[in-house]
Short mmCIF file of C-alpha atoms in Angstrom, two decimals:
data_model
loop_
_atom_site.label_atom_id
_atom_site.label_comp_id
_atom_site.label_asym_id
_atom_site.label_seq_id
_atom_site.Cartn_x
_atom_site.Cartn_y
_atom_site.Cartn_z
CA MET A 1 49.44 45.82 -24.78
CA SER A 2 51.69 48.02 -22.70
CA SER A 3 53.48 50.97 -24.22
CA PRO A 4 57.07 50.01 -25.11
CA SER A 5 58.22 53.13 -23.26
CA ILE A 6 57.00 51.75 -19.91
CA LYS A 7 59.27 48.92 -18.85
CA ILE A 8 59.99 47.53 -15.41
CA ASP A 9 62.27 44.87 -13.96
CA LYS A 10 59.55 42.35 -13.10
CA LYS A 11 61.84 40.04 -11.13
CA ASN A 12 63.10 42.85 -8.95
CA ALA A 13 59.59 44.18 -8.33
CA ILE A 14 58.42 40.73 -7.23
CA ASP A 15 61.48 40.25 -5.02
CA LEU A 16 60.80 43.59 -3.35
CA VAL A 17 57.15 42.86 -2.58
CA MET A 18 57.97 39.38 -1.26
CA GLN A 19 60.53 40.86 1.13
CA LEU A 20 58.32 43.73 2.25
CA MET A 21 55.29 41.52 2.94
CA ALA A 22 57.43 39.34 5.21
CA ILE A 23 58.38 42.28 7.45
CA PRO A 24 56.09 42.71 10.48
CA GLY A 25 54.57 46.14 10.84
CA LYS A 26 51.10 46.47 12.31
CA SER A 27 49.76 49.97 12.88
CA GLY A 28 52.08 51.91 15.16
CA GLU A 29 54.97 49.51 14.58
CA GLU A 30 56.09 50.45 11.07
CA SER A 31 59.79 51.14 11.68
CA LEU A 32 61.14 47.89 10.21
CA ALA A 33 59.17 48.35 7.00
CA ALA A 34 60.19 52.00 6.75
CA ASP A 35 63.85 51.09 7.32
CA PHE A 36 63.66 48.51 4.52
CA ILE A 37 62.25 51.10 2.13
CA ILE A 38 64.92 53.63 3.12
CA ASP A 39 67.69 51.07 2.60
CA GLN A 40 66.37 50.26 -0.86
CA LEU A 41 66.09 53.92 -1.77
CA ARG A 42 69.62 54.69 -0.61
CA SER A 43 71.00 51.66 -2.47
CA ALA A 44 69.27 52.89 -5.63
CA GLY A 45 70.94 56.28 -5.31
CA VAL A 46 68.35 58.47 -3.58
CA PRO A 47 70.33 60.97 -1.47
CA ALA A 48 69.75 60.96 2.27
CA SER A 49 68.81 64.64 2.06
CA ALA A 50 65.74 63.73 -0.01
CA ILE A 51 64.39 61.35 2.65
CA THR A 52 62.51 62.70 5.65
CA ALA A 53 59.63 61.96 7.99
CA ASP A 54 56.94 63.90 9.81
CA ASN A 55 55.66 63.53 13.36
CA THR A 56 52.13 62.41 12.61
CA HIS A 57 52.45 59.58 15.13
CA LYS A 58 52.62 62.14 17.92
CA LYS A 59 49.06 63.17 17.03
CA SER A 60 47.74 59.61 16.96
CA PRO A 61 45.73 58.19 19.88
CA ILE A 62 48.09 55.19 20.03
CA GLY A 63 51.35 57.10 19.62
CA GLY A 64 53.52 54.84 17.50
CA GLU A 65 57.14 54.34 16.52
CA ARG A 66 57.40 56.84 13.70
CA GLY A 67 55.63 59.24 11.37
CA ASN A 68 55.06 59.14 7.64
CA LEU A 69 58.04 58.44 5.36
CA ILE A 70 58.44 61.17 2.73
CA VAL A 71 60.79 61.44 -0.26
CA LYS A 72 60.95 64.51 -2.50
CA LEU A 73 62.62 64.20 -5.89
CA PRO A 74 63.36 67.31 -7.98
CA GLY A 75 61.98 67.17 -11.50
CA THR A 76 64.13 66.73 -14.56
CA ILE A 77 61.32 68.15 -16.72
CA ARG A 78 58.82 70.92 -16.08
CA GLY A 79 55.40 70.04 -14.77
CA PRO A 80 53.21 70.12 -11.66
CA ARG A 81 54.48 68.10 -8.71
CA ARG A 82 52.95 64.64 -8.46
CA LEU A 83 52.50 62.64 -5.27
CA LEU A 84 52.59 58.82 -5.23
CA MET A 85 51.60 57.12 -1.99
CA ALA A 86 50.69 53.85 -0.24
CA HIS A 87 50.45 53.07 3.46
CA ILE A 88 52.99 50.76 5.11
CA ASP A 89 51.12 49.46 8.15
CA THR A 90 49.22 46.18 8.14
CA VAL A 91 46.51 44.67 10.31
CA PRO A 92 47.80 42.52 13.23
CA LEU A 93 46.73 39.32 11.45
CA CYS A 94 49.61 39.82 9.00
CA VAL A 95 52.36 39.68 11.62
CA GLY A 96 54.40 36.53 11.00
CA ALA A 97 53.38 36.16 7.35
CA ARG A 98 55.71 34.07 5.18
CA PRO A 99 54.89 34.86 1.55
CA VAL A 100 55.09 31.99 -0.94
CA ARG A 101 54.45 32.25 -4.66
CA LYS A 102 52.33 29.65 -6.43
CA GLY A 103 52.10 30.47 -10.12
CA ASN A 104 50.48 33.85 -10.59
CA PHE A 105 49.51 34.24 -6.93
CA VAL A 106 51.27 34.86 -3.62
CA THR A 107 49.79 33.59 -0.36
CA SER A 108 51.03 33.20 3.21
CA ARG A 109 52.77 29.91 3.90
CA ASP A 110 51.38 30.05 7.45
CA ALA A 111 47.64 29.34 7.32
CA SER A 112 47.06 31.31 10.52
CA THR A 113 48.22 34.67 9.15
CA ALA A 114 47.12 37.10 6.49
CA LEU A 115 49.61 38.09 3.80
CA GLY A 116 50.00 41.83 4.11
CA ALA A 117 49.50 42.59 0.42
CA ASP A 118 47.27 45.30 1.90
CA ASP A 119 49.14 47.49 1.56
CA ARG A 120 52.69 46.27 1.17
CA ALA A 121 51.90 45.70 -2.51
CA GLY A 122 51.05 49.39 -2.85
CA ALA A 123 54.10 50.42 -0.82
CA THR A 124 56.27 48.33 -3.16
CA VAL A 125 54.67 49.91 -6.23
CA VAL A 126 55.78 53.34 -5.02
CA LEU A 127 59.24 52.08 -3.98
CA ASN A 128 59.76 50.28 -7.28
CA THR A 129 58.85 53.46 -9.15
CA ALA A 130 61.66 55.39 -7.46
CA ILE A 131 64.13 52.61 -8.20
CA GLU A 132 63.13 52.39 -11.87
CA LEU A 133 63.32 56.15 -12.34
CA ILE A 134 66.93 56.15 -11.22
CA LYS A 135 67.96 52.87 -12.83
CA GLN A 136 66.55 53.87 -16.23
CA ASN A 137 67.45 57.56 -15.85
CA LEU A 138 63.90 58.48 -16.82
CA PRO A 139 62.78 62.12 -17.18
CA HIS A 140 60.07 63.08 -14.71
CA PRO A 141 58.37 66.12 -13.17
CA PRO A 142 58.89 66.96 -9.47
CA LEU A 143 57.73 64.02 -7.36
CA THR A 144 56.79 63.38 -3.78
CA LEU A 145 56.69 59.79 -2.55
CA LEU A 146 54.67 59.23 0.61
CA TRP A 147 54.38 56.10 2.75
CA PRO A 148 51.80 56.90 5.46
CA VAL A 149 51.58 55.05 8.76
CA GLN A 150 48.52 53.94 10.77
CA GLU A 151 46.04 53.75 7.90
CA GLU A 152 44.41 50.58 9.20
CA ILE A 153 43.29 52.10 12.51
CA GLY A 154 41.75 55.32 11.26
CA LEU A 155 43.86 56.85 8.48
CA TRP A 156 45.95 58.70 11.08
CA GLY A 157 49.00 59.08 8.84
CA ALA A 158 47.11 60.84 6.05
CA ARG A 159 44.88 62.66 8.51
CA ASN A 160 47.84 64.38 10.19
CA ALA A 161 50.45 64.37 7.41
CA SER A 162 52.60 67.49 7.35
CA LEU A 163 51.41 69.18 4.16
CA SER A 164 54.39 71.55 4.17
CA LYS A 165 56.74 68.56 3.84
CA LEU A 166 54.86 67.26 0.77
CA GLY A 167 55.92 70.13 -1.48
CA ASN A 168 52.45 71.31 -2.58
CA PRO A 169 51.65 68.49 -5.05
CA LYS A 170 48.99 69.21 -7.66
CA LEU A 171 48.18 65.62 -8.67
CA CYS A 172 47.98 62.86 -6.05
CA PHE A 173 47.79 59.10 -6.57
CA ASN A 174 47.32 56.31 -4.04
CA TRP A 175 47.72 52.52 -4.46
CA ASP A 176 45.44 50.35 -2.32
CA GLY A 177 43.09 47.72 -3.76
CA TYR A 178 42.81 44.96 -6.33
CA ALA A 179 42.42 45.81 -10.02
CA ALA A 180 45.26 47.84 -11.51
CA GLU A 181 42.84 49.56 -13.89
CA MET A 182 40.62 50.72 -11.01
CA ILE A 183 40.30 54.48 -10.60
CA CYS A 184 38.70 55.02 -7.21
CA ILE A 185 37.30 58.55 -7.36
CA GLY A 186 35.26 58.49 -4.16
CA ALA A 187 34.74 56.72 -0.87
CA THR A 188 32.29 56.61 2.00
CA GLY A 189 32.52 58.44 5.31
CA ASP A 190 32.62 56.74 8.72
CA TYR A 191 31.75 57.54 12.32
CA LEU A 192 33.33 55.64 15.21
CA ILE A 193 30.74 55.15 17.94
CA GLU A 194 31.63 54.35 21.55
CA ILE A 195 28.89 53.46 24.01
CA GLN A 196 29.37 52.96 27.72
CA ILE A 197 26.45 51.32 29.54
CA GLU A 198 26.30 51.67 33.33
CA GLY A 199 23.85 49.27 34.94
CA ILE A 200 23.44 48.35 38.61
CA ALA A 201 25.29 45.38 40.07
CA SER A 202 23.59 42.86 42.33
CA HIS A 203 24.05 39.23 43.31
CA ALA A 204 22.65 37.20 40.43
CA GLY A 205 21.61 34.32 42.70
CA VAL A 206 20.42 36.10 45.81
CA HIS A 207 18.83 39.36 44.56
CA PRO A 208 18.90 39.56 40.76
CA GLU A 209 15.81 41.77 40.86
CA GLN A 210 17.87 44.52 42.50
CA GLY A 211 20.21 44.75 39.56
CA VAL A 212 20.01 46.45 36.20
CA SER A 213 21.83 44.41 33.61
CA ALA A 214 23.97 46.32 31.14
CA ALA A 215 23.75 43.24 28.92
CA VAL A 216 19.95 43.44 28.84
CA ILE A 217 20.11 47.12 27.88
CA ALA A 218 22.51 46.32 25.04
CA ALA A 219 20.44 43.37 23.86
CA LYS A 220 17.24 45.43 23.75
CA ALA A 221 18.92 48.25 21.84
CA ILE A 222 20.56 45.97 19.29
CA ALA A 223 17.31 44.07 18.71
CA ASP A 224 15.47 47.37 18.29
CA LEU A 225 18.00 48.57 15.70
CA GLU A 226 17.84 45.30 13.78
CA ALA A 227 14.04 45.30 13.73
CA GLY A 228 13.94 48.91 12.59
CA GLY A 229 16.37 48.36 9.74
CA TRP A 230 19.12 50.51 11.25
CA LEU A 231 21.70 47.74 11.65
CA GLY A 232 23.76 46.14 8.89
CA LEU A 233 22.77 47.33 5.43
CA VAL A 234 20.63 50.41 6.02
CA GLN A 235 18.30 51.43 3.19
CA LYS A 236 15.66 54.09 3.73
CA GLY A 237 14.07 55.31 0.52
CA LYS A 238 16.82 56.62 -1.76
CA GLN A 239 19.35 56.79 1.07
CA ALA A 240 21.74 53.98 1.97
CA GLY A 241 24.48 53.26 4.46
CA THR A 242 25.72 50.62 6.87
CA SER A 243 26.13 50.21 10.59
CA ASN A 244 27.76 47.57 12.73
CA ILE A 245 28.16 46.64 16.38
CA GLY A 246 31.75 45.44 16.25
CA VAL A 247 33.02 45.11 19.82
CA ILE A 248 31.17 44.27 23.04
CA GLU A 249 33.04 43.97 26.33
CA GLY A 250 31.58 43.53 29.79
CA GLY A 251 31.17 41.41 32.87
CA ALA A 252 33.62 39.59 35.10
CA ALA A 253 31.57 36.90 36.86
CA THR A 254 28.45 34.82 36.23
CA ASN A 255 27.05 35.50 39.71
CA VAL A 256 26.91 39.29 39.25
CA VAL A 257 24.24 41.11 37.28
CA MET A 258 26.42 42.80 34.69
CA PRO A 259 27.07 46.36 35.89
CA THR A 260 28.99 47.79 32.94
CA LEU A 261 29.37 47.10 29.26
CA SER A 262 31.36 48.85 26.53
CA ILE A 263 30.45 48.84 22.85
CA ARG A 264 32.34 50.04 19.81
CA ALA A 265 30.31 50.47 16.65
CA GLU A 266 30.38 52.32 13.36
CA ALA A 267 28.07 54.05 10.90
CA ARG A 268 28.92 54.64 7.24
CA SER A 269 27.28 56.44 4.35
CA HIS A 270 28.32 58.50 1.36
CA ASN A 271 25.65 61.01 2.42
CA PRO A 272 26.83 62.94 5.52
CA LYS A 273 23.29 63.82 6.62
CA PHE A 274 22.07 60.24 6.35
CA ARG A 275 25.17 59.00 8.17
CA SER A 276 24.32 61.38 11.01
CA ARG A 277 20.78 60.02 10.98
CA ILE A 278 22.08 56.48 11.43
CA VAL A 279 24.19 57.64 14.38
CA LYS A 280 21.15 59.37 15.91
CA GLU A 281 19.01 56.23 15.54
CA ILE A 282 21.67 54.14 17.28
CA GLU A 283 21.89 56.59 20.16
CA GLN A 284 18.12 56.78 20.57
CA ALA A 285 17.81 52.98 20.57
CA PHE A 286 20.28 52.65 23.43
CA ARG A 287 18.67 55.45 25.42
CA ARG A 288 15.21 53.89 25.00
CA ALA A 289 16.56 50.54 26.12
CA CYS A 290 18.15 52.15 29.15
CA ARG A 291 14.93 53.90 30.19
CA SER A 292 12.88 50.72 29.85
CA THR A 293 15.21 48.51 31.91
CA LYS A 294 14.54 48.94 35.64
CA ASN A 295 15.15 47.06 38.86
CA ASP A 296 12.56 46.34 41.52
CA ALA A 297 13.04 49.82 42.97
CA GLY A 298 12.37 51.47 39.61
CA LYS A 299 15.97 52.54 39.11
CA THR A 300 17.60 52.56 35.69
CA GLY A 301 21.13 52.57 34.44
CA ARG A 302 22.69 55.27 32.28
CA ILE A 303 24.32 55.66 28.89
CA GLU A 304 27.40 57.54 27.74
CA PHE A 305 27.42 57.93 23.96
CA GLN A 306 30.17 59.36 21.76
CA ALA A 307 30.40 59.52 17.97
CA ASN A 308 33.53 60.83 16.28
CA LEU A 309 34.14 61.27 12.58
CA LYS A 310 36.89 58.93 11.37
CA TYR A 311 36.87 60.30 7.84
CA GLU A 312 34.52 62.21 5.57
CA SER A 313 33.18 60.90 2.28
CA PHE A 314 34.28 62.37 -1.03
CA ARG A 315 33.63 62.06 -4.74
CA LEU A 316 35.76 63.58 -7.48
CA ASP A 317 34.27 64.76 -10.74
CA GLU A 318 35.40 62.83 -13.80
CA GLU A 319 36.84 66.04 -15.23
CA THR A 320 39.06 66.70 -12.23
CA PRO A 321 42.68 66.99 -13.48
CA VAL A 322 43.94 64.13 -11.31
CA VAL A 323 41.19 61.82 -12.58
CA GLN A 324 42.00 62.67 -16.18
CA ALA A 325 45.70 62.10 -15.45
CA ALA A 326 44.82 58.67 -14.05
CA TYR A 327 42.98 57.71 -17.25
CA THR A 328 45.94 58.91 -19.30
CA ALA A 329 48.40 56.80 -17.30
CA LEU A 330 46.28 53.68 -17.65
CA LYS A 331 45.85 54.20 -21.38
CA SER A 332 49.61 54.55 -21.80
CA VAL A 333 50.14 51.01 -20.50
CA GLY A 334 47.24 49.49 -22.39
CA LEU A 335 44.64 49.43 -19.62
CA GLN A 336 41.09 50.76 -19.67
CA GLY A 337 40.20 52.87 -16.65
CA GLN A 338 37.34 51.64 -14.48
CA PRO A 339 35.92 54.33 -12.15
CA ARG A 340 34.79 53.11 -8.75
CA ILE A 341 33.27 54.45 -5.53
CA ALA A 342 34.51 52.64 -2.42
CA ASN A 343 32.48 51.69 0.64
CA GLY A 344 35.60 51.63 2.78
CA GLY A 345 37.95 54.38 3.90
CA LEU A 346 41.19 55.25 2.14
CA ASP A 347 44.06 57.62 2.81
CA ALA A 348 42.60 59.48 -0.17
CA ASN A 349 39.65 60.49 2.06
CA TRP A 350 41.79 62.66 4.26
CA LEU A 351 44.15 63.98 1.60
CA THR A 352 41.14 65.06 -0.47
CA ALA A 353 39.51 66.61 2.59
CA ARG A 354 42.73 68.54 3.22
CA GLY A 355 42.79 70.06 -0.26
CA LEU A 356 44.74 67.41 -2.19
CA PRO A 357 42.29 65.56 -4.49
CA THR A 358 43.55 61.98 -4.68
CA VAL A 359 42.63 58.98 -6.83
CA THR A 360 43.38 55.41 -5.81
CA PHE A 361 44.57 52.61 -8.10
CA GLY A 362 44.58 48.90 -7.29
CA CYS A 363 47.73 46.81 -6.97
CA GLY A 364 46.64 43.17 -6.86
CA GLN A 365 45.30 42.73 -3.32
CA MET A 366 42.66 40.04 -2.84
CA ASN A 367 40.72 39.12 0.35
CA PRO A 368 42.59 41.57 2.62
CA HIS A 369 42.34 41.29 6.42
CA THR A 370 41.77 37.54 6.21
CA VAL A 371 43.94 34.40 6.24
CA ASN A 372 42.86 33.92 2.63
CA GLU A 373 44.61 37.09 1.51
CA THR A 374 46.33 36.74 -1.87
CA LEU A 375 48.43 38.89 -4.18
CA ASP A 376 47.65 38.70 -7.90
CA VAL A 377 51.12 39.04 -9.44
CA THR A 378 49.86 40.16 -12.85
CA ALA A 379 47.77 42.96 -11.35
CA PHE A 380 50.69 43.96 -9.11
CA LEU A 381 53.09 44.22 -12.06
CA ASP A 382 50.49 46.19 -14.03
CA ALA A 383 50.25 48.56 -11.07
CA CYS A 384 54.03 49.04 -11.16
CA LYS A 385 53.75 50.04 -14.83
CA VAL A 386 50.88 52.41 -14.11
CA ALA A 387 52.88 54.08 -11.35
CA LEU A 388 55.88 54.54 -13.62
CA ALA A 389 53.59 56.06 -16.24
CA VAL A 390 52.18 58.43 -13.60
CA ALA A 391 55.67 59.41 -12.46
CA THR A 392 57.05 60.10 -15.95
CA ALA A 393 54.06 61.92 -17.47
CA ASP A 394 55.02 65.21 -19.05
CA GLU A 395 51.62 66.81 -19.49
CA ALA A 396 50.76 69.88 -17.45
#
């Protein structure tokens, strides 16, 4: 049972999330969603002077319409500043979503779109918390509310957030996931790998032997990785990770031996050294394939290989103050904390790496990034209660 001191307007919270999920806002195009949040904050009584933004989008490889949305609320009681956050961008599949509620679940009325509960549910949790604080006139320590942009394409909002604008928070909480009682205390790290294969073009019908096919090089390398256990789920002794060839682009005509091919791949592991090993194995496989693929004159193609860290892995100790504060908040609303380590990236990766240890709660998202995406209303409402408990905690 929830503590009687933690109450929320369930109808209003559901109305807010339904409206926010219907607003288009893929990564780099978050202005409409941010404007909605600002309008709701101003209507609730948050002064314009408390609402600001940073210029993180100017540091992103895609640019973008705006930076992170930031709200700082002075405390009415003493205590360390707390940060509550959830990203506002969605994957492109969510554009055009029309949320419809069926009992305890919300889905997209349009079967060709995802819903956008990832992470509009989390964004609504943070928004609803601000509204409830003002509506109920609840005492609270100093708070920073953060709605990062461009999470879905590499955590760029959290990666480049202006720390000076956040007010030096001591306890940081993120909402992004399913179960409200989840306490995500760690997550994997990820390398983005870009491979450019340069073969040799020739007429595929007249002199195919004079060409070096970029497709053949790629095929050999991928087969080599799969046979060696370095593709997909990678398990070597006590070490584990994953790798994936996600994007392959090349060729323009069937009568030309493919001269160029571009590949985008990734390598993940909680162990930084093992993750680097996976990257090295991928590079070596492509270079071996390139050396072994020759035309009739003995010429080979060439490989350009780049691997860039998207985000580093982290794991918080159970005794870390923010983890203990998360357990306390869950207990106050009648939920039992369930620690979890994620195999995907979160904004918490970069905030933690930048000196702000961050835990992540769930907020009812199910099957994100697919047309089967669903919002569990009960879990979402529980998340709203958890957030209000976090925001009104009076312990140091």
